[in-house]
XYZ file of C-alpha atoms in Angstrom:
176
model
C 179.781 31.698 -120.697
C 177.634 30.964 -117.670
C 180.590 29.280 -115.951
C 182.807 32.314 -116.617
C 180.259 34.684 -115.100
C 179.779 32.409 -112.082
C 183.538 32.221 -111.572
C 183.764 36.019 -111.766
C 180.897 36.346 -109.286
C 182.778 34.097 -106.841
C 185.656 36.586 -107.086
C 183.153 39.390 -106.370
C 183.328 40.683 -109.939
C 179.833 41.579 -111.130
C 179.118 42.262 -114.792
C 175.965 43.837 -116.161
C 174.835 45.202 -119.498
C 174.043 48.886 -119.947
C 173.097 49.925 -123.506
C 175.242 47.183 -125.035
C 178.217 48.182 -122.878
C 179.644 46.067 -120.099
C 179.530 47.510 -116.606
C 181.956 45.910 -114.185
C 181.550 46.222 -110.439
C 184.382 45.003 -108.250
C 184.551 45.446 -104.493
C 188.317 45.202 -104.312
C 190.859 47.951 -104.872
C 191.913 47.037 -108.400
C 190.646 44.379 -110.763
C 193.468 41.832 -111.223
C 195.000 41.955 -114.726
C 194.320 38.263 -115.552
C 190.629 38.747 -114.712
C 190.449 41.971 -116.728
C 192.126 40.276 -119.715
C 189.704 37.356 -119.525
C 186.779 39.778 -119.609
C 188.303 41.730 -122.518
C 188.939 38.541 -124.508
C 185.352 37.355 -123.995
C 183.673 40.760 -124.234
C 181.492 40.085 -127.308
C 180.398 36.677 -126.022
C 179.547 38.140 -122.601
C 177.494 40.926 -124.203
C 175.645 38.424 -126.390
C 174.966 36.110 -123.442
C 173.731 38.936 -121.197
C 171.531 40.334 -123.979
C 169.889 36.928 -124.509
C 169.519 36.436 -120.772
C 168.000 39.906 -120.397
C 165.378 39.230 -123.096
C 164.506 35.852 -121.606
C 164.114 37.323 -118.109
C 161.968 40.243 -119.237
C 159.427 37.846 -120.771
C 159.613 35.474 -117.820
C 158.937 38.121 -115.169
C 156.319 40.112 -117.053
C 153.181 40.451 -114.957
C 150.113 40.122 -117.095
C 147.211 42.444 -116.395
C 143.906 40.863 -115.591
C 140.530 42.452 -115.795
C 137.806 41.035 -113.612
C 134.746 43.215 -114.085
C 133.197 41.526 -111.030
C 136.091 42.554 -108.794
C 138.569 40.552 -106.761
C 137.841 38.886 -103.421
C 139.344 40.522 -100.322
C 142.005 38.845 -98.230
C 141.312 38.576 -94.496
C 143.634 41.550 -93.852
C 141.855 43.640 -96.462
C 138.491 42.719 -94.977
C 139.744 43.882 -91.557
C 140.827 47.226 -93.050
C 137.447 47.620 -94.727
C 135.585 46.933 -91.471
C 137.730 49.484 -89.603
C 137.264 52.114 -92.305
C 133.565 51.367 -92.646
C 133.056 52.172 -88.976
C 135.324 55.233 -89.284
C 137.863 53.916 -86.739
C 140.501 53.094 -89.327
C 139.922 56.074 -91.547
C 142.847 58.040 -90.181
C 145.090 55.008 -89.952
C 144.873 54.069 -93.611
C 144.119 57.359 -95.374
C 146.735 59.790 -94.262
C 147.331 63.125 -95.936
C 150.917 64.115 -96.604
C 152.396 67.569 -96.195
C 155.588 68.707 -97.841
C 157.501 71.910 -97.619
C 159.262 72.954 -100.810
C 161.850 75.672 -101.112
C 162.028 77.635 -104.350
C 159.612 77.472 -107.256
C 157.337 74.452 -107.467
C 155.735 73.441 -110.744
C 152.533 72.005 -109.248
C 151.224 70.813 -112.635
C 154.455 68.893 -113.351
C 154.402 67.328 -109.877
C 150.760 66.352 -110.316
C 151.508 64.814 -113.756
C 154.398 62.798 -112.293
C 152.281 61.468 -109.425
C 149.428 60.597 -111.773
C 151.817 58.701 -114.059
C 152.689 56.572 -111.022
C 149.004 56.089 -110.237
C 148.353 55.084 -113.850
C 151.200 52.576 -113.820
C 150.491 50.936 -110.450
C 146.996 49.477 -110.123
C 147.304 49.150 -106.349
C 147.132 52.945 -106.122
C 143.731 52.831 -107.874
C 142.262 49.908 -105.945
C 139.102 50.511 -103.928
C 136.844 48.300 -101.806
C 133.185 48.331 -102.803
C 130.105 46.182 -102.504
C 129.271 44.189 -105.610
C 125.724 43.519 -106.863
C 125.368 40.666 -104.311
C 126.358 42.866 -101.360
C 129.796 41.228 -101.056
C 132.765 43.533 -100.473
C 135.365 43.174 -103.227
C 138.296 45.135 -104.525
C 137.929 46.944 -107.820
C 140.584 48.694 -109.876
C 139.530 52.136 -111.022
C 140.390 53.254 -114.552
C 143.436 55.532 -114.561
C 141.402 58.678 -115.224
C 139.137 58.007 -112.204
C 142.059 57.242 -109.898
C 143.924 60.454 -110.583
C 145.199 62.551 -107.709
C 144.676 66.271 -107.368
C 147.349 68.184 -105.497
C 146.213 70.916 -103.154
C 148.984 73.491 -103.071
C 148.809 76.298 -100.542
C 151.451 78.923 -99.951
C 151.364 79.524 -96.210
C 154.713 81.319 -95.930
C 153.244 84.757 -95.321
C 150.234 83.584 -93.321
C 150.176 84.708 -89.699
C 148.587 81.527 -88.381
C 149.841 78.890 -90.826
C 148.894 75.946 -88.584
C 145.317 77.158 -88.202
C 145.045 77.721 -91.958
C 146.426 74.232 -92.594
C 143.844 72.712 -90.222
C 141.105 74.638 -92.050
C 142.244 73.196 -95.375
C 142.343 69.680 -93.942
C 138.825 69.960 -92.522
C 137.531 71.422 -95.779
C 139.049 68.523 -97.741
C 137.572 66.078 -95.205
C 140.901 64.589 -94.076
C 139.945 64.704 -90.388
């Protein structure tokens, strides 16, 4: 089966599995009939092979979570960032607020939930640099509930001086 799939790949025919159905991607105009017939005749075997391969790959590439209560050492680049931020020079370079303009109704709670699901899933978004008990700077991963993000939504459409109001909000939230 592997040889068949490699031969198809050489002909720029790419087969994938989507809910136990074969998906065929071909960069040419029309898939040649002999190739299509070969795929049809081997359909069940291809599905079985791809399913087994999919299961094997998902286990192989699973990243295991680690929990070091004492934190992780910083790389030299991370240490440089910490030094810059510690002396306030890098604060603006590495902690930048984002502003978005939405048209129509915005469900702020739904947007906040979606962003926090991302934060919960990706530890890097909850990683902070702190001193440990020995005074060494290390990176620590915050629990999901402590790393949550709060969205500040402000409707400035009918505000006479929207830019000034935005700057006020930024100063109040300590962005600058």
